[in-house]
JSON list of C-alpha atoms and ligand atoms in Angstrom, two decimals:
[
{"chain": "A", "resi": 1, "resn": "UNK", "atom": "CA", "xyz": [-25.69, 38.60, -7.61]},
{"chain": "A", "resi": 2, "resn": "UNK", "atom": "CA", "xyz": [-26.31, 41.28, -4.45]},
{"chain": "A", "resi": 3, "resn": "UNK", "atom": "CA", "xyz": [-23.50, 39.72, -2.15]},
{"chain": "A", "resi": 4, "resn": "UNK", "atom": "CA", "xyz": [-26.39, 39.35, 0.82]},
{"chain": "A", "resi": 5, "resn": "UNK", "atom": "CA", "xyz": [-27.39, 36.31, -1.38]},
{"chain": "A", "resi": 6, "resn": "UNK", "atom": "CA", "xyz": [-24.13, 35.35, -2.45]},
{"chain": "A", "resi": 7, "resn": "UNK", "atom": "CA", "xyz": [-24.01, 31.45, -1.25]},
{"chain": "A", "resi": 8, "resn": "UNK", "atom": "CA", "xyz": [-21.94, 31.73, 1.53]},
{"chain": "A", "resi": 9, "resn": "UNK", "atom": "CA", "xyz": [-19.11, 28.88, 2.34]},
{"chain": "A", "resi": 10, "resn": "UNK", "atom": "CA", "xyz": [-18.69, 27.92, 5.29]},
{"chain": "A", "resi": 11, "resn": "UNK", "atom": "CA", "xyz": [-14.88, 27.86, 6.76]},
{"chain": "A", "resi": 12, "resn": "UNK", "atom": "CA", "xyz": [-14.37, 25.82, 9.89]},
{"chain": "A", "resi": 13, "resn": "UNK", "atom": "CA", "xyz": [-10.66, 25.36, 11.41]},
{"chain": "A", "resi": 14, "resn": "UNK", "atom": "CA", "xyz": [-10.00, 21.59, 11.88]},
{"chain": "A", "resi": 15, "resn": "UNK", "atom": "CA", "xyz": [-7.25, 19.88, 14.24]},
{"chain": "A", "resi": 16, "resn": "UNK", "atom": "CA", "xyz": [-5.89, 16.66, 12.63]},
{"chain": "A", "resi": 17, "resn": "UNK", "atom": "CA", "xyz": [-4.06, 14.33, 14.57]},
{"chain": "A", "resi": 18, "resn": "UNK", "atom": "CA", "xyz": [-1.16, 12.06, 12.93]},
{"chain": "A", "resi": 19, "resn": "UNK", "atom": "CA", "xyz": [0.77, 8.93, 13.63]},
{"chain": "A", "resi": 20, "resn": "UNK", "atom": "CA", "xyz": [2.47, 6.42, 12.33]},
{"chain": "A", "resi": 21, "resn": "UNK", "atom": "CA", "xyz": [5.06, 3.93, 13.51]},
{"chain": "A", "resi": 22, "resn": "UNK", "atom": "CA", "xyz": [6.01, 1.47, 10.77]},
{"chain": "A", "resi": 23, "resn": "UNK", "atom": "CA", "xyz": [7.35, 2.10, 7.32]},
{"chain": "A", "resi": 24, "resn": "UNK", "atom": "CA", "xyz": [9.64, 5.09, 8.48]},
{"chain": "A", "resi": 25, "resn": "UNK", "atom": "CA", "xyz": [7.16, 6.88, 10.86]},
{"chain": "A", "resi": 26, "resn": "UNK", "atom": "CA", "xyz": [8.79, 10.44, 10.15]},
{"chain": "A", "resi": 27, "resn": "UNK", "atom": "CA", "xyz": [8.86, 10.19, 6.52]},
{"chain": "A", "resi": 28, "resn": "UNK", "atom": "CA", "xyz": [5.08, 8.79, 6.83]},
{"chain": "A", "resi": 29, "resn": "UNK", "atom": "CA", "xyz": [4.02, 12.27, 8.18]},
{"chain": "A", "resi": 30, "resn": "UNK", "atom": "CA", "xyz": [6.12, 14.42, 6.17]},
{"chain": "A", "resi": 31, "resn": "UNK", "atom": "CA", "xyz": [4.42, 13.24, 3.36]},
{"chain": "A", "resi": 32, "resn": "UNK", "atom": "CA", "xyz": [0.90, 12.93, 5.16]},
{"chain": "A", "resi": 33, "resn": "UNK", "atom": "CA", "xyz": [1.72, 17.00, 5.77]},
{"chain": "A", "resi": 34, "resn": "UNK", "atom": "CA", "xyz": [2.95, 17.63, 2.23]},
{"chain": "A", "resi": 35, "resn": "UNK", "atom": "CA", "xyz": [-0.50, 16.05, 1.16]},
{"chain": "A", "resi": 36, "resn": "UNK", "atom": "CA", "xyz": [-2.13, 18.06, 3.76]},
{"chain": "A", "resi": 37, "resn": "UNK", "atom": "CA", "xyz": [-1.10, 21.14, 1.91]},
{"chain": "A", "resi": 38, "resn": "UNK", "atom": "CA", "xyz": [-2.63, 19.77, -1.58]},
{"chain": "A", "resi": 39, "resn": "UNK", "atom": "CA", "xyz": [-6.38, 19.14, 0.45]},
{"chain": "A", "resi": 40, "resn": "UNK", "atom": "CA", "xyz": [-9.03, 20.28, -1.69]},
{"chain": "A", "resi": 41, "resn": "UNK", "atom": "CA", "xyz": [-11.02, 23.04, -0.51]},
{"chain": "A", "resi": 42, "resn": "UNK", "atom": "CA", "xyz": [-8.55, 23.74, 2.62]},
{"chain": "A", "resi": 43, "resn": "UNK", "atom": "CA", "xyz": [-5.64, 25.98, 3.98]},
{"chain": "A", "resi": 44, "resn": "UNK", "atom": "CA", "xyz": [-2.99, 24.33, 6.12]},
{"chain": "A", "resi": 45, "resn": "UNK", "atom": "CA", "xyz": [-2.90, 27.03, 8.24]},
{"chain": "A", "resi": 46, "resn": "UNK", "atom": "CA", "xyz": [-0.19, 24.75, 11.33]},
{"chain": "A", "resi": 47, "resn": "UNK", "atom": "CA", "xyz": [1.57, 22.19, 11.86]},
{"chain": "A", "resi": 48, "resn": "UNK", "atom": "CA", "xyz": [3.64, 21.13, 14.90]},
{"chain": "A", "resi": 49, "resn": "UNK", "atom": "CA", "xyz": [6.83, 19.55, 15.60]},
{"chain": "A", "resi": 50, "resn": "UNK", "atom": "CA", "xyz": [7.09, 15.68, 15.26]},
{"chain": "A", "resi": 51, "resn": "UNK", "atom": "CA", "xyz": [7.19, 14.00, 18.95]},
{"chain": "A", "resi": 52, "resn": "UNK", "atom": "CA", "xyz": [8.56, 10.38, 19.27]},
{"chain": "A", "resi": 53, "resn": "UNK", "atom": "CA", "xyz": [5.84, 8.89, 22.07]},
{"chain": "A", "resi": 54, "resn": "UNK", "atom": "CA", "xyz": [5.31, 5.59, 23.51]},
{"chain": "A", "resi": 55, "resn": "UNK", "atom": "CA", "xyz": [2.66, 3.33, 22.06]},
{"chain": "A", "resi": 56, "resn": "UNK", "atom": "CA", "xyz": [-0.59, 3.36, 23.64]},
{"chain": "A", "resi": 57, "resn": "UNK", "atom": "CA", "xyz": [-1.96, -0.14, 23.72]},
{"chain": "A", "resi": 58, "resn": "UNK", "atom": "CA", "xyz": [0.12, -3.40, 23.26]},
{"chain": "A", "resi": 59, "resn": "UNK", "atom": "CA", "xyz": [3.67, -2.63, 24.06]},
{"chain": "A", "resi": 60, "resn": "UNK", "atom": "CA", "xyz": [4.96, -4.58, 21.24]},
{"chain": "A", "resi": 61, "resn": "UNK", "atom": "CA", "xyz": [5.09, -2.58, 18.83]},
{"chain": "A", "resi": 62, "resn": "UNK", "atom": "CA", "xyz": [7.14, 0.65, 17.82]},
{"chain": "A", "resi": 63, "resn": "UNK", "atom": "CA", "xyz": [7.23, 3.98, 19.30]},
{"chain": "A", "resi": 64, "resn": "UNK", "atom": "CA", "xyz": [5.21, 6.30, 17.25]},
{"chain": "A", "resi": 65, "resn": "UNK", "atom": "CA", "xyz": [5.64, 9.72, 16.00]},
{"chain": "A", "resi": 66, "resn": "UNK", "atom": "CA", "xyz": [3.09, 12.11, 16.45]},
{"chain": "A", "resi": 67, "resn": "UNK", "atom": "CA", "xyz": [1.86, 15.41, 15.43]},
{"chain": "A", "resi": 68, "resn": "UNK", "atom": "CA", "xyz": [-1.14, 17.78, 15.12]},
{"chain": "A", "resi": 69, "resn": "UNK", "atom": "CA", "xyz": [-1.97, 20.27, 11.95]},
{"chain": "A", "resi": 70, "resn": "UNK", "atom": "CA", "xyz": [-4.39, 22.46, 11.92]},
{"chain": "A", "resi": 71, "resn": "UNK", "atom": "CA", "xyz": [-6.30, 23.30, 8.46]},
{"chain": "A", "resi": 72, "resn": "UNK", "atom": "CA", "xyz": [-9.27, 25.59, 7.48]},
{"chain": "A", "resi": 73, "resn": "UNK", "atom": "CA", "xyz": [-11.69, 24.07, 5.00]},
{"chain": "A", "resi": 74, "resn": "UNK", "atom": "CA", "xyz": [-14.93, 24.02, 3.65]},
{"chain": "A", "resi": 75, "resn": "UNK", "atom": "CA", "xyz": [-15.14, 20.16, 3.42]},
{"chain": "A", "resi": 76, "resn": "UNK", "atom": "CA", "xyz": [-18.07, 18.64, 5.82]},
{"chain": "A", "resi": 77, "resn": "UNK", "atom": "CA", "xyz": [-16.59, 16.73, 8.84]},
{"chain": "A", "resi": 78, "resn": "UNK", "atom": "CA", "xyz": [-17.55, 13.37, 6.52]},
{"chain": "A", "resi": 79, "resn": "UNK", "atom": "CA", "xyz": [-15.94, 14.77, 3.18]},
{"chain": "A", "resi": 80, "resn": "UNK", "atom": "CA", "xyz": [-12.52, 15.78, 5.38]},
{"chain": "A", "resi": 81, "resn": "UNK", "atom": "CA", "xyz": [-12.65, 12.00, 6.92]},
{"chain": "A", "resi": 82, "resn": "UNK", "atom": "CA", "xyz": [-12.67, 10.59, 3.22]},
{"chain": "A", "resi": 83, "resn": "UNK", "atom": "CA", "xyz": [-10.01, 13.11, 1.97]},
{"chain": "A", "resi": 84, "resn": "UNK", "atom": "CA", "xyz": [-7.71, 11.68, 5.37]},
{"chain": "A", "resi": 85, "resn": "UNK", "atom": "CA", "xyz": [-8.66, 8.45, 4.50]},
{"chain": "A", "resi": 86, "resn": "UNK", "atom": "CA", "xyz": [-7.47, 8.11, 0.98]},
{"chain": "A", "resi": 87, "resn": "UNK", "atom": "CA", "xyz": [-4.13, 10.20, 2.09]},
{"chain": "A", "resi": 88, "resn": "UNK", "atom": "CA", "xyz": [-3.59, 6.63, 4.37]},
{"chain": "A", "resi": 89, "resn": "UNK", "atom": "CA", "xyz": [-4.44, 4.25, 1.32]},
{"chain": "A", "resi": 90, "resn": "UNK", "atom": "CA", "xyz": [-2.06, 6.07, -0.72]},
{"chain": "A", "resi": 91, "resn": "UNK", "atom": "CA", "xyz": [0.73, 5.92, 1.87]},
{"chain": "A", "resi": 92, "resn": "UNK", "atom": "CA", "xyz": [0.41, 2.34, 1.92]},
{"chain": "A", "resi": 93, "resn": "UNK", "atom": "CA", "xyz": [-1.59, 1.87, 4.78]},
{"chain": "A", "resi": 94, "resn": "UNK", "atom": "CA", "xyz": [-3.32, -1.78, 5.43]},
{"chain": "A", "resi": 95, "resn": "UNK", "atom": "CA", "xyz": [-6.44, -2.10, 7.62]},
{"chain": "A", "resi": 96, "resn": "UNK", "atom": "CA", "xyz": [-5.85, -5.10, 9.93]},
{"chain": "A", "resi": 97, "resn": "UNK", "atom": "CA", "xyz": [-8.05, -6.57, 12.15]},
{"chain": "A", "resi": 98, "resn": "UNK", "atom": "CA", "xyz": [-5.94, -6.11, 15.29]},
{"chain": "A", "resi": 99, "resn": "UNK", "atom": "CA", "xyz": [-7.33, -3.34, 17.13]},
{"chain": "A", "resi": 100, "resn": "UNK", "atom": "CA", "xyz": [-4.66, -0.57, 18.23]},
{"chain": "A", "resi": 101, "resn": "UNK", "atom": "CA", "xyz": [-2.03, -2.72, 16.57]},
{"chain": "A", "resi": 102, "resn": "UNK", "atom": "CA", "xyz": [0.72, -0.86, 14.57]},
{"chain": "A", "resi": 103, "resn": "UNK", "atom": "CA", "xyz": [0.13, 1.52, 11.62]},
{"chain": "A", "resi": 104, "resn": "UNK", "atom": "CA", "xyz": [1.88, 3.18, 8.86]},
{"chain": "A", "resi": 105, "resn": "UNK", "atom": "CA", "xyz": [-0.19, 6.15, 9.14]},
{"chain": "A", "resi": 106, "resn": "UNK", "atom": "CA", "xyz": [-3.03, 7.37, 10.82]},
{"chain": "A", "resi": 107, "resn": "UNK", "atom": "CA", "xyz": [-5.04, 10.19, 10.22]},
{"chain": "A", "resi": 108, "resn": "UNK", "atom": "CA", "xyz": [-7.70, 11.74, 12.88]},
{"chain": "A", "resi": 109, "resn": "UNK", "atom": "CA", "xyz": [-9.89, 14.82, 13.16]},
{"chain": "A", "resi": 110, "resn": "UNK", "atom": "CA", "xyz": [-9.82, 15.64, 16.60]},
{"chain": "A", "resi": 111, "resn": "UNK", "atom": "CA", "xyz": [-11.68, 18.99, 16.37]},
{"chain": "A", "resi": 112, "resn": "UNK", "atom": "CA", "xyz": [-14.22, 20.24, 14.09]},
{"chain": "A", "resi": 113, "resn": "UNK", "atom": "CA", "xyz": [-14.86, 23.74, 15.20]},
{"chain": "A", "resi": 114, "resn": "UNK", "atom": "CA", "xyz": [-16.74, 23.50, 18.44]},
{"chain": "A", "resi": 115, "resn": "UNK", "atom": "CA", "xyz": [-18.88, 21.05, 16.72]},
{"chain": "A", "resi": 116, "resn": "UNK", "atom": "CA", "xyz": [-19.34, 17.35, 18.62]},
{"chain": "A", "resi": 117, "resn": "UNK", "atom": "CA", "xyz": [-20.06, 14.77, 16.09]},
{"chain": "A", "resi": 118, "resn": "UNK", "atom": "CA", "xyz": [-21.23, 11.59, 16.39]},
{"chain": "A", "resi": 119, "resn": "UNK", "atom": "CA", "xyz": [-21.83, 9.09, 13.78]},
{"chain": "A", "resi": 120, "resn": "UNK", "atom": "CA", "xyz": [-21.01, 5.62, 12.91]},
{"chain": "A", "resi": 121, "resn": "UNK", "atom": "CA", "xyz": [-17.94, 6.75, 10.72]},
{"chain": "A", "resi": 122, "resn": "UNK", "atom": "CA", "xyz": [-17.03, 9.98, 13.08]},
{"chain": "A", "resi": 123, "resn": "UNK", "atom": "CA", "xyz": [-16.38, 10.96, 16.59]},
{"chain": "A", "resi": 124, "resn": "UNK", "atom": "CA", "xyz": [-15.89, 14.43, 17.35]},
{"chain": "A", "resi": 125, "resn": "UNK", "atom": "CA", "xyz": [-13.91, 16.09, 19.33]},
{"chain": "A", "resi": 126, "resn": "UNK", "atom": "CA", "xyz": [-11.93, 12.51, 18.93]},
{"chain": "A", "resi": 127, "resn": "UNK", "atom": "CA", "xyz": [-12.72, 9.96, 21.95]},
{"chain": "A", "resi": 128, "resn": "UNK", "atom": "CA", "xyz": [-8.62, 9.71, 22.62]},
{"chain": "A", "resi": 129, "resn": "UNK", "atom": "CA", "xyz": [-8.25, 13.62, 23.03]},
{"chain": "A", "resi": 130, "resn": "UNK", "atom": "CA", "xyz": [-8.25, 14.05, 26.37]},
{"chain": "A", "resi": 131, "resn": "UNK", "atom": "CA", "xyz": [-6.25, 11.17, 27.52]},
{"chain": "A", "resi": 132, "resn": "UNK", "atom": "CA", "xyz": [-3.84, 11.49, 24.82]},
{"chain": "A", "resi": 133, "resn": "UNK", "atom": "CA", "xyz": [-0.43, 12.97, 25.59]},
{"chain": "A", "resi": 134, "resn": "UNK", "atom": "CA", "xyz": [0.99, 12.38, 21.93]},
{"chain": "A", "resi": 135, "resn": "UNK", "atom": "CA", "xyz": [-2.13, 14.53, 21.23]},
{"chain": "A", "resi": 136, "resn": "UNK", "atom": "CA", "xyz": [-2.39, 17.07, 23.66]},
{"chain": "A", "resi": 137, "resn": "UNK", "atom": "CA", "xyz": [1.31, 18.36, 23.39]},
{"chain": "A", "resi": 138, "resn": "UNK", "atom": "CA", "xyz": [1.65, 18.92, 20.03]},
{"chain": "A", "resi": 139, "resn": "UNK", "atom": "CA", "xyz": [-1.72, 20.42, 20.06]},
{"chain": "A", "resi": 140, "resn": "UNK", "atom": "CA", "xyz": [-0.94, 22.78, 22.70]},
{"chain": "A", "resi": 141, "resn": "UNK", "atom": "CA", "xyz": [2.38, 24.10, 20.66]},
{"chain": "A", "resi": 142, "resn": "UNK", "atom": "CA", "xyz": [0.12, 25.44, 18.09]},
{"chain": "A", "resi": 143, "resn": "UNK", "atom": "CA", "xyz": [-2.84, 26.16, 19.82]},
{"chain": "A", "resi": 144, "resn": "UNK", "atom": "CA", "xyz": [-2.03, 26.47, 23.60]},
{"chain": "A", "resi": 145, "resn": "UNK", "atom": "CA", "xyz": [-5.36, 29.18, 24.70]},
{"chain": "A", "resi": 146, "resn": "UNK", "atom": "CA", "xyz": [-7.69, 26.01, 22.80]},
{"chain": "A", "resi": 147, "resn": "UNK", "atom": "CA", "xyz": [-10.41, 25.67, 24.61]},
{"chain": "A", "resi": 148, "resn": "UNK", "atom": "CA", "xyz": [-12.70, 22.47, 23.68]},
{"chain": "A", "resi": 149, "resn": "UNK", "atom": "CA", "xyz": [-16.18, 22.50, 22.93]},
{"chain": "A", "resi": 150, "resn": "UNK", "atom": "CA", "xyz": [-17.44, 21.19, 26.34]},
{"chain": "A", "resi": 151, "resn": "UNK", "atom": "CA", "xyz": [-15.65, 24.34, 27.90]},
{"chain": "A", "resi": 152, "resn": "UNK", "atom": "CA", "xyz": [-12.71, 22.64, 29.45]},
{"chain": "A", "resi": 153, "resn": "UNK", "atom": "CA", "xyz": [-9.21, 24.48, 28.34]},
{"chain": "A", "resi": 154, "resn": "UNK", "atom": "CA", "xyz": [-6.39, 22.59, 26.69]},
{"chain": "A", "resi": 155, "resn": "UNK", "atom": "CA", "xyz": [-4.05, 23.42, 29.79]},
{"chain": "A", "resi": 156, "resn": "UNK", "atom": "CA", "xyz": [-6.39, 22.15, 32.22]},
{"chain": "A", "resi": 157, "resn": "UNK", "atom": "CA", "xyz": [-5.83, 19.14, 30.67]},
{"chain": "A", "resi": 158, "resn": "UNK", "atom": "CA", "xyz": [-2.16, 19.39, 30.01]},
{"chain": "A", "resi": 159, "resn": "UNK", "atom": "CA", "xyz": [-1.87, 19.72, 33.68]},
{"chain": "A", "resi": 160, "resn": "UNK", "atom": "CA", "xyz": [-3.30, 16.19, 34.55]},
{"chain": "A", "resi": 161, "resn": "UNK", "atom": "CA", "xyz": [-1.84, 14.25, 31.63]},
{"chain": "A", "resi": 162, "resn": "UNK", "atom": "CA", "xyz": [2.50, 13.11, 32.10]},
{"chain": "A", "resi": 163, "resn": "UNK", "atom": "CA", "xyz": [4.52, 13.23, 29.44]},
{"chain": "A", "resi": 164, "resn": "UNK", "atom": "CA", "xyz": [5.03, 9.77, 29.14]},
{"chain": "A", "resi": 165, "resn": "UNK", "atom": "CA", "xyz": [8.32, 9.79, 27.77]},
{"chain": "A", "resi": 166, "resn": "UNK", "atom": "CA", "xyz": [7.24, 11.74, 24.77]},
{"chain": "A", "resi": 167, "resn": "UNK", "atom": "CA", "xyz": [9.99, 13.84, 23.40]},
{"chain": "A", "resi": 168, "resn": "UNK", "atom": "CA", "xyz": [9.82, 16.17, 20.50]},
{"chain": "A", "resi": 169, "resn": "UNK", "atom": "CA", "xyz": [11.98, 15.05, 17.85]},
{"chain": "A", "resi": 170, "resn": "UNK", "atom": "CA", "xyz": [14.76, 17.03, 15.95]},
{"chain": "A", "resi": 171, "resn": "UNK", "atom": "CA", "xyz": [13.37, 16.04, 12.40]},
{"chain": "A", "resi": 172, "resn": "UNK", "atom": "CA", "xyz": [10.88, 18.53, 10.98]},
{"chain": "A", "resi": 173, "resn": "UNK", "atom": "CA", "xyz": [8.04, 19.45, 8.09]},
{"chain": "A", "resi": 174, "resn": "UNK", "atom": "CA", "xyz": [9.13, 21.35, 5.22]},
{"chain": "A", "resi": 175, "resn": "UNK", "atom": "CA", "xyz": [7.99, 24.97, 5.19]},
{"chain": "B", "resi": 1, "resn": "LIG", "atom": "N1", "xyz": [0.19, 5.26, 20.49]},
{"chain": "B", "resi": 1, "resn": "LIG", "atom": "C1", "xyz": [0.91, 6.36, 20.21]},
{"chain": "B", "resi": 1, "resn": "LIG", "atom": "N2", "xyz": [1.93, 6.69, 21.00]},
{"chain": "B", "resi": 1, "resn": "LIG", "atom": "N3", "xyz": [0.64, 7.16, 19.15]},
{"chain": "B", "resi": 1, "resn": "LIG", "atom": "C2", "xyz": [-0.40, 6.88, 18.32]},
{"chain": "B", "resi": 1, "resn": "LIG", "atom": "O1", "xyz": [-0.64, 7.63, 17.34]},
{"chain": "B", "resi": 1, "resn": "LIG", "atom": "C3", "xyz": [-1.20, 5.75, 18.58]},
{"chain": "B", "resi": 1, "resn": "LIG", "atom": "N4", "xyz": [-2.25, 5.42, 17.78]},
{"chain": "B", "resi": 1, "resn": "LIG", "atom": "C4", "xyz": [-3.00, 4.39, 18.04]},
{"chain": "B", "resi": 1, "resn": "LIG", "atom": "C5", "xyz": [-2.78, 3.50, 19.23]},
{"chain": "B", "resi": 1, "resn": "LIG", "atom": "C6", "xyz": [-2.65, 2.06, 18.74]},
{"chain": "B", "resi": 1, "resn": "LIG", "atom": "C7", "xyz": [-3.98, 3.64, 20.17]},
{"chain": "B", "resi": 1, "resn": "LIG", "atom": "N5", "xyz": [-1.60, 3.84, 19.97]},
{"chain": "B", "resi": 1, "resn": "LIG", "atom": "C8", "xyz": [-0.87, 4.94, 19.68]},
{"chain": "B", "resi": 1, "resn": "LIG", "atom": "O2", "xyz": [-4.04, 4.14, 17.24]}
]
């Protein structure tokens, strides 16, 4: 076949955000990033550090540690969510009815190319993004020019989110 009718594949680069804070948090996303590697039809192309953080919602619970990869595939945004969701059922995770209650893993796109989704199973760029400093750090180590599909730039909103306490931790991903 001529290669101008060769099907083309689309690639898009995805940011996933991770946490976890129950059931040994760090080992939760080591092996959430070791099965990131293994993703069908994707490239881990980053990953950041790990960042201890402060729970968001009901302060009795665990701190969490965090991180963002970044991965190219040719999954659809809906295929990618189904591949991250059955990485959390096979790490053990349980789907309880308290809302932000603890987790042993969580898996989120947060960017799908400078698409915006919005579905009943998917919201893209993630609702949590901009608010988030457990996201927004660790995004900006390995992606600190982003700028997000409604034009704003990562460090704009760096500069108007506070640490909050996170702190990156001294654990890391295998290479
Ligand atoms: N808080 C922190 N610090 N990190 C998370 O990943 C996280 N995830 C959640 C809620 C419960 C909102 N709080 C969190 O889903």
């Amino acid at each position: 076949m001529p290669e101008s009718v060769a099907k083309s594949v689309q690639q898009h680069e995805a940011y996933l955000g991770l946490g976890a804070n129950l059931a040994n948090p760090v080992a939760q996303l080591q092996n959430a990033i070791a099965a990131l590697r293994l993703l069908k039809q994707s490239t881990l192309l980053a990953v950041s550090g790990l960042y201890g953080s402060k729970p968001m919602g009901p302060q009795d619970q665990p701190d969490y540690v965090n991180a963002v990869a970044k991965v190219s595939t040719t999954l659809s945004p809906l295929a990618l969510l189904d591949a991250l969701q059955q990485i959390e059922q096979q790490q053990g995770r349980q789907r309880k009815a308290e809302r932000w209650g603890p987790r042993s893993l969580d898996l989120d796109i947060l960017l799908y190319g400078n698409h915006t989704i919005s579905n009943e199973r998917l919201t893209v760029p993630h609702y949590g993004l901009t608010k988030r400093e457990f996201v927004l750090y660790p995004l900006a180590e390995i992606a600190p020019k982003l700028v997000l599909p409604c034009g704003t730039p990562l460090q704009t909103l760096l500069s108007q989110v506070p640490l909050n306490g996170l702190e990156k931790l001294s654990a890391t991903v295998c290479e």
